[in-house]
Every structure is written in structure tokens, then in C-alpha cells.
Short mmCIF file of C-alpha atoms and ligand atoms in Angstrom, two decimals:
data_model
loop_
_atom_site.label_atom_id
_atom_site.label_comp_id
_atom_site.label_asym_id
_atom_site.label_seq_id
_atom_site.Cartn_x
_atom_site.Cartn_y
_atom_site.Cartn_z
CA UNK U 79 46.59 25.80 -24.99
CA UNK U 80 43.95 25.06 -27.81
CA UNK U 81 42.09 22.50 -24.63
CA UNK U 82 42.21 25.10 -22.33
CA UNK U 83 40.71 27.68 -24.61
CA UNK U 84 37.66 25.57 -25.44
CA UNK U 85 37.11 24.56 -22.03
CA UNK U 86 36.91 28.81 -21.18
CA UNK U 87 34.39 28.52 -23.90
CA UNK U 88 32.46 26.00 -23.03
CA UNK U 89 32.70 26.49 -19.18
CA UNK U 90 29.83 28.96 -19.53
CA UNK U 91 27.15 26.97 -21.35
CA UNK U 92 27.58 23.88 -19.02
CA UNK U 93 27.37 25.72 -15.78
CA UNK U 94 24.14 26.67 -17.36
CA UNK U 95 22.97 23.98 -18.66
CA UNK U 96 24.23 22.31 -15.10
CA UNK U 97 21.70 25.15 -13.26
CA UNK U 98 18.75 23.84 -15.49
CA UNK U 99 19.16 20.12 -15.21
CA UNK U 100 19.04 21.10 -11.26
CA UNK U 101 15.99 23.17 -11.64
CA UNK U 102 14.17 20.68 -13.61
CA UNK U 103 15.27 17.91 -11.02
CA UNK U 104 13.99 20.12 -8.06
CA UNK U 105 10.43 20.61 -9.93
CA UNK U 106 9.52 17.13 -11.42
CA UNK U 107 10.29 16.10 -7.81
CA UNK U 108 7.45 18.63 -6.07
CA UNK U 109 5.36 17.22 -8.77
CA UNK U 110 5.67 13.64 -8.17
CA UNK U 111 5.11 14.22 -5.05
CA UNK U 112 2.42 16.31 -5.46
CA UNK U 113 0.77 13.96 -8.13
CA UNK U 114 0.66 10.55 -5.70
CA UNK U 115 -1.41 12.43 -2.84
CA UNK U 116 -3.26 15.37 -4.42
CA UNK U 117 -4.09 15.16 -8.13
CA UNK U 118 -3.64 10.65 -8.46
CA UNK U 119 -5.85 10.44 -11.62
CA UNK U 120 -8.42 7.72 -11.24
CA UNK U 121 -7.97 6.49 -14.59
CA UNK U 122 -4.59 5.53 -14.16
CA UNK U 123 -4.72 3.89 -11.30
CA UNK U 124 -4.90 -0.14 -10.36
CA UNK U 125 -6.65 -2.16 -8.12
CA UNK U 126 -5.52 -5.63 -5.84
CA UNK U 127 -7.45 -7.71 -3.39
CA UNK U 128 -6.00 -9.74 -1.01
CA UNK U 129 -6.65 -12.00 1.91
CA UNK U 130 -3.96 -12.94 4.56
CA UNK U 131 -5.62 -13.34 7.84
CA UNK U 132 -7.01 -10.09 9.87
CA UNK U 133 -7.81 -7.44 7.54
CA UNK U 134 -6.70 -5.38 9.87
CA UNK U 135 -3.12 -6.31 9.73
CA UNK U 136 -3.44 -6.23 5.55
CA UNK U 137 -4.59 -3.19 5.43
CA UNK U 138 -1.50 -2.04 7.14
CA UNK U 139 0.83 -3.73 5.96
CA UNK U 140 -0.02 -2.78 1.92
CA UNK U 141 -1.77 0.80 3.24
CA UNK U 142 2.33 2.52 3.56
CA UNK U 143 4.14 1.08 0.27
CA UNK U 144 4.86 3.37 -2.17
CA UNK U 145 2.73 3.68 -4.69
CA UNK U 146 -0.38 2.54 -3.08
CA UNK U 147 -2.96 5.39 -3.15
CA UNK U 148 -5.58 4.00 -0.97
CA UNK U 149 -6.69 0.72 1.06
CA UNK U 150 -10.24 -0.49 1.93
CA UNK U 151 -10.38 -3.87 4.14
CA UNK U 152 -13.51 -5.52 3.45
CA UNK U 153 -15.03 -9.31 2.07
CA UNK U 154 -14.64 -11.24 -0.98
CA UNK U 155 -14.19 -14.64 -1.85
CA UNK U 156 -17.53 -16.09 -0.76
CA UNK U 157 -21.02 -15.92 -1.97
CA UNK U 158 -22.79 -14.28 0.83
CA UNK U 159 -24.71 -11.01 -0.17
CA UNK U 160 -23.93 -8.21 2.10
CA UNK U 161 -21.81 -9.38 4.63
CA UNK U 162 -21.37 -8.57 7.78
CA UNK U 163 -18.19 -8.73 10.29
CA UNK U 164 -20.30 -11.10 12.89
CA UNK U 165 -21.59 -13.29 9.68
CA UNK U 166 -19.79 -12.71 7.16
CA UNK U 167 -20.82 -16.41 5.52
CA UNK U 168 -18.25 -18.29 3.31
CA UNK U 169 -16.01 -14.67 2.61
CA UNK U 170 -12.40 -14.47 3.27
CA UNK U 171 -11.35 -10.89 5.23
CA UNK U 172 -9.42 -9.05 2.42
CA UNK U 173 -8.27 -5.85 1.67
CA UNK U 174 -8.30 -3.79 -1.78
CA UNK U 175 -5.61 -2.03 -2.55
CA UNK U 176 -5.50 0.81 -5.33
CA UNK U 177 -1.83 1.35 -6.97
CA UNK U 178 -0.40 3.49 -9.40
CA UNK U 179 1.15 0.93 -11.88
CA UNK U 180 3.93 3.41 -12.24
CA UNK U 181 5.33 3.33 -9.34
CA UNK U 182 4.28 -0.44 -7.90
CA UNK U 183 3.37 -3.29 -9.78
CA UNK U 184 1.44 -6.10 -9.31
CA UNK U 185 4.00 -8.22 -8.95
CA UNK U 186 5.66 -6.23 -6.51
CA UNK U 187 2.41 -6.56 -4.55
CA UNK U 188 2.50 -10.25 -4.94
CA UNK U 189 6.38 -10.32 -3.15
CA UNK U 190 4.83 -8.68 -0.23
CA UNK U 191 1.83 -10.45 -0.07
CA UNK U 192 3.53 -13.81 -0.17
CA UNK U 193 6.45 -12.32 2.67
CA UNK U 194 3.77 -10.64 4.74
CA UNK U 195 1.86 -14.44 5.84
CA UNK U 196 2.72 -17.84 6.34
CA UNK U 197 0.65 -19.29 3.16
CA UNK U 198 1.15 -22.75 4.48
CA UNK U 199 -1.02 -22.44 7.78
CA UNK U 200 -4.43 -23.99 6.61
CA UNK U 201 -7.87 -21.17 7.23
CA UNK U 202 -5.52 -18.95 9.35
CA UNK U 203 -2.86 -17.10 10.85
CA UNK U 204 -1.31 -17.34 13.76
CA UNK U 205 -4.06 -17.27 16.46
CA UNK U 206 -6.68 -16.32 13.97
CA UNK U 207 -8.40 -19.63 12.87
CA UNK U 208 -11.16 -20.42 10.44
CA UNK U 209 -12.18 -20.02 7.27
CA UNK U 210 -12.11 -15.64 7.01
CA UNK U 211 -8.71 -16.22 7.48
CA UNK U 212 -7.65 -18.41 4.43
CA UNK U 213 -5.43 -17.00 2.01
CA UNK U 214 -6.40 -15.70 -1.90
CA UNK U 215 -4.84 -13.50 -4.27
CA UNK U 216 -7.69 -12.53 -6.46
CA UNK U 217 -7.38 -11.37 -9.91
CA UNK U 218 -8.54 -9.85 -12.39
CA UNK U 219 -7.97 -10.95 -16.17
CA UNK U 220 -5.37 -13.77 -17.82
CA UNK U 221 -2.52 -11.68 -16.86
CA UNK U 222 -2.79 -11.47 -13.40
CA UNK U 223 -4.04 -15.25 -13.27
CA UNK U 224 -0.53 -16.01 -14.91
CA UNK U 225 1.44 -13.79 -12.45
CA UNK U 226 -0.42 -15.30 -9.54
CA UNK U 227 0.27 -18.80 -10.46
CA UNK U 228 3.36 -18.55 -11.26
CA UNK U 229 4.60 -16.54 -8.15
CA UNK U 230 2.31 -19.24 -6.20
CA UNK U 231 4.86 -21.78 -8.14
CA UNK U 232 7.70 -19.82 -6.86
CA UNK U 233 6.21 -19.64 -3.23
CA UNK U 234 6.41 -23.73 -3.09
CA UNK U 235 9.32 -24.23 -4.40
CA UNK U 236 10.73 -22.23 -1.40
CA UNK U 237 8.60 -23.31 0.94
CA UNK U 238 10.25 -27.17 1.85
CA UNK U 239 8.62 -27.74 4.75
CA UNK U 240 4.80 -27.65 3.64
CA UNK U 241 2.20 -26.91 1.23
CA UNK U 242 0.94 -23.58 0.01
CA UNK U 243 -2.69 -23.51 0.60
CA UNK U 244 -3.51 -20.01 -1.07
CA UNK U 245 -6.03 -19.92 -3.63
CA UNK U 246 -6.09 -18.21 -6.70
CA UNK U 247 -9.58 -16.88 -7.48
CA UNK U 248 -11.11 -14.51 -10.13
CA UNK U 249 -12.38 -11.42 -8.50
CA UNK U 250 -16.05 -11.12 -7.76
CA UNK U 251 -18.03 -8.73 -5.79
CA UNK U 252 -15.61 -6.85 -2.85
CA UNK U 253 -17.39 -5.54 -0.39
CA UNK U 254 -16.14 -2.73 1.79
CA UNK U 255 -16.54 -3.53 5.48
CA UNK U 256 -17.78 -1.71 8.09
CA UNK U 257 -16.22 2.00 9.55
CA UNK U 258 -14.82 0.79 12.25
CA UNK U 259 -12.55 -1.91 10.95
CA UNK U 260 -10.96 0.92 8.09
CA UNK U 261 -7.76 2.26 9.07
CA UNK U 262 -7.97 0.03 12.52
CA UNK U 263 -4.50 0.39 13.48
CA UNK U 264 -5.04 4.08 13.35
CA UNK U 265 -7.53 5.08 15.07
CA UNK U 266 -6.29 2.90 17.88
CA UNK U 267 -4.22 5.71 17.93
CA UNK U 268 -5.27 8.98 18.62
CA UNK U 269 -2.11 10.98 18.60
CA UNK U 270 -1.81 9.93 14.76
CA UNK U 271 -5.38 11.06 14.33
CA UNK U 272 -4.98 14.54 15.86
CA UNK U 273 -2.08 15.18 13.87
CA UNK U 274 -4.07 14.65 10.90
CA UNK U 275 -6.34 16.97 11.41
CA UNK U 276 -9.19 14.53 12.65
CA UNK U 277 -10.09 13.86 9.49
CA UNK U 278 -14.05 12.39 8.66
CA UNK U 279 -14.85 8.82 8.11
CA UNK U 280 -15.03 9.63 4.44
CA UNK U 281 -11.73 11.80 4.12
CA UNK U 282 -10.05 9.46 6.38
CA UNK U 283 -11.32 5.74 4.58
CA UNK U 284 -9.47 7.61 1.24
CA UNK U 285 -6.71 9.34 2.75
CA UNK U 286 -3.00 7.76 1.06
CA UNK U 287 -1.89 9.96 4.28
CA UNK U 288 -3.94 7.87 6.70
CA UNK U 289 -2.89 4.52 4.64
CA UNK U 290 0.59 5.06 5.40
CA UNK U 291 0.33 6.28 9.15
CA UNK U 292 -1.81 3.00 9.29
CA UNK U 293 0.72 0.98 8.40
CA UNK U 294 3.26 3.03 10.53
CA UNK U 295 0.90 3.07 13.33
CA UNK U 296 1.25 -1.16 13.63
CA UNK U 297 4.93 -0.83 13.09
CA UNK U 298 4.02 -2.98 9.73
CA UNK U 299 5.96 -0.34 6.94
CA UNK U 300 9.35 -1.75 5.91
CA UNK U 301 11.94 -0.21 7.96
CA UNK U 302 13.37 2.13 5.20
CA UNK U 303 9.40 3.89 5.46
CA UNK U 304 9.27 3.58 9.23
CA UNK U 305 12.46 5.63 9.56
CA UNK U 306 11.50 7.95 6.82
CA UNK U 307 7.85 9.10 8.28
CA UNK U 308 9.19 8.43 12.42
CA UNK U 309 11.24 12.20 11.68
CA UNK U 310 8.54 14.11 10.20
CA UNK U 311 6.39 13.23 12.75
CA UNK U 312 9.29 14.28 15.27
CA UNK U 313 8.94 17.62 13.48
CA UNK U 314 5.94 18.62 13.91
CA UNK U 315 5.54 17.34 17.49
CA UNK U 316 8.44 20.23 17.74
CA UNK U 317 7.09 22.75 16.22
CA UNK U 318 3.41 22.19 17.40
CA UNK U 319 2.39 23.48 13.79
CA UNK U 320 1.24 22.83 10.89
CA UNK U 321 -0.47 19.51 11.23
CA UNK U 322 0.49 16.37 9.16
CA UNK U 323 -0.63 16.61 5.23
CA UNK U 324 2.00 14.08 3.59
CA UNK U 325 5.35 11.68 4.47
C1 LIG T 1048 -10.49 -5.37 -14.19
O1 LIG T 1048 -9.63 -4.77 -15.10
C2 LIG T 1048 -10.28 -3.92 -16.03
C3 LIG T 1048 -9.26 -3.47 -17.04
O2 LIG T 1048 -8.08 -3.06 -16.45
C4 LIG T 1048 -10.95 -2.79 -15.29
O3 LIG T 1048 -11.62 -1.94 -16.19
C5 LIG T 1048 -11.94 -3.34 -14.28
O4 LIG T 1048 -12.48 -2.31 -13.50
C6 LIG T 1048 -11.24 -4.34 -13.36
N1 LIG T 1048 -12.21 -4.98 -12.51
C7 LIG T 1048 -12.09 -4.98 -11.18
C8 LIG T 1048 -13.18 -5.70 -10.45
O5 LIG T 1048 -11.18 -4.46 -10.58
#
């Protein structure tokens, strides 16, 4: 009797303080999400560089994680002053990733760069061969150096059946590489484009948006993000209206 009586009291007060705790879950969540593509502070956010064979095939395959804000392919690695894509000199093809440490480390980014190539294949991948293929994490401070080696450690220890030829470098000069190899995946695709908005060069080389559908567009997001943006895409194609702004 005494239980039951407390409970009526109670009852009350949690259903309230049940309503707020769902309230406040709805809101931080329109703010997160509002926060990654809108309002990302520039102070807070991280950068990578990476090469693993055809930057345009990096680009997409960091451009849809979570937590990565923007991509730029370009060169790094060599000592050629403005390079070019025909003569690009001693650089590696890379691509520079900028991450919001909150939500993506840079040892997360390590994982996927070490599952996204076969490190072992010497200047190349796959059918791309030569030396603007080779392999580098580049970093940036005693930290990163530490995470890089010992994640390279890691790497050969797995890998029985040869050795891991990436090299760990400090981070120079990256420079961003021409227009038309930025988001190359997609604007091979000009569905994706148009239902954008047909963004400009500029809009489009910082768009998170067109990092993701990049990635999306070479089928290179894990599955989990495939399925999640293949929908909302579906959606709009059905209602013909409004175009794409986020996924
Ligand atoms: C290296 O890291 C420092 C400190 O986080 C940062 O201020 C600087 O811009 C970084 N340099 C490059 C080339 O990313």
C-alpha cells in the first residue's frame, strides 16, 4: 500500500522528466546534425593526407565517412614546385582529408587507409603503376608519427605473405590538384550533380554533401552509408522536390 502510494506520487514527475529527456534527445540530434554540414568550426577541425594509388579512388573512399568534413585530392610527397597532373615530378597522388576529431580519429583514418589498398604492391595499385602511386601516410607532429608507425607495425604483422612498402613521411607542402580531378567520381555522374543543385567548382570542391555522394557515387562508402544515403536519394527522385542538401 505504502509502494503503491509513492509510485502515484512519483508517477507524475518521471513522466515529466521522461518528456524532457526526449525533447532534449530530439534537439541535440538536429544540432549535431546541423553542426557537421552547416556551422563545422574551422578551428576544431583536423587534417590527414594520404596516398593509396588514384586519387580519385581516395578521395572517395575517405570523402563519405562520418566525420570527414571535406576532401581535396591533390600532390605531396615529392619536391616538385607546382605540380601538374601530366608532370607531376617525384609527388605521390594523395588526398587531404579534414575531420572533426570528435567524431573520427586519426586512427580510425589509419584502419581505413590500411583496409582500403594493398600496401604491399610496390609504386602502385592494381593496374596503376609507378611512382604517383606509392603509398604514404603523412603526418604531422610526434603523435601522429607514433600512431603511423605503430599501425604500420600492426599492418606487417598481418600481412604474411609480403612486405609493407608504405612510407611514413612528415607532411610538407600539399598541393591541391586541378578542377577536374576533385570530386571525380561525381561529376562522372550527372544525376548526383543535378540533385545537388549544380553546385560551382568552389561550393562543390568544399561541399561534405558532395564528399559523401562522391564516395557513394563509386560505390566506395561502407555498406551501412551506402544503404543509409541509397533511400534518401529514392525520396527525392519521388517527390521531384526539394533537391539534395544533406544524408
Ligand atoms: C599541424 O598541426 C598543427 C597543430 O595541430 C596545426 O596548427 C598545423 O596547421 C598542422 N599542419 C598541417 C600542415 O596540417
Amino acid at each position: 500500500m505504502k509502494e503503491a502510494t509513492r509510485l502515484t506520487c512519483y508517477l507524475p514527475i518521471i513522466i515529466v522528466l521522461a518528456a524532457d529527456l526526449c525533447v532534449g534527445i530530439r534537439f541535440s540530434a538536429q544540432l549535431s546534425e546541423g553542426s557537421i554540414t552547416d556551422t563545422a568550426n574551422q578551428q576544431q577541425l583536423q587534417t590527414a593526407v594520404f596516398a593509396l594509388g588514384s586519387f580519385w579512388r581516395s578521395e572517395a573512399v575517405f570523402g563519405c565517412l562520418d566525420g570527414v568534413v571535406r576532401t581535396t585530392v591533390g600532390y605531396a610527397g615529392g619536391s616538385k614546385t607546382n605540380p601538374e597532373y601530366r608532370s607531376l615530378g617525384d609527388h605521390a597522388e594523395s588526398v587531404q582529408i579534414e575531420y572533426d576529431p570528435k567524431l573520427i580519429t586519426f586512427k580510425q583514418l589509419l584502419e581505413v587507409f590500411w583496409t582500403s589498398h594493398d600496401s604491399r604492391q610496390v609504386f602502385g595499385q592494381g593496374p596503376d603503376v609507378g611512382n604517383q602511386y606509392r603509398s604514404i601516410v603523412f603526418t604531422n607532429g610526434t603523435e601522429e608519427s607514433r600512431l603511423a608507425s605503430v599501425s604500420k607495425e600492426r599492418e606487417q604483422t598481418r600481412s604474411k605473405s609480403g612486405i609493407v612498402t608504405t612510407q611514413i613521411q612528415q607532411l610538407g607542402t600539399f598541393y591541391p590538384a586541378e578542377p577536374d580531378h576533385q570530386k571525380f567520381e561525381l561529376k562522372r555522374n550527372p544525376f548526383l550533380l543535378q540533385l545537388m543543385g549544380n553546385l560551382p567548382e568552389e561550393e562543390l570542391e568544399k561541399s561534405s554533401l558532395a564528399a559523401k555522394l562522391n564516395g557513394y557515387a563509386a560505390e566506395l562508402c561502407p555498406p551501412r552509408l551506402q544503404k543509409r544515403i541509397h533511400p534518401k536519394i529514392n525520396d527525392i527522385l519521388r517527390k521531384g522536390w526539394p533537391i539534395l542538401r544533406e544524408v
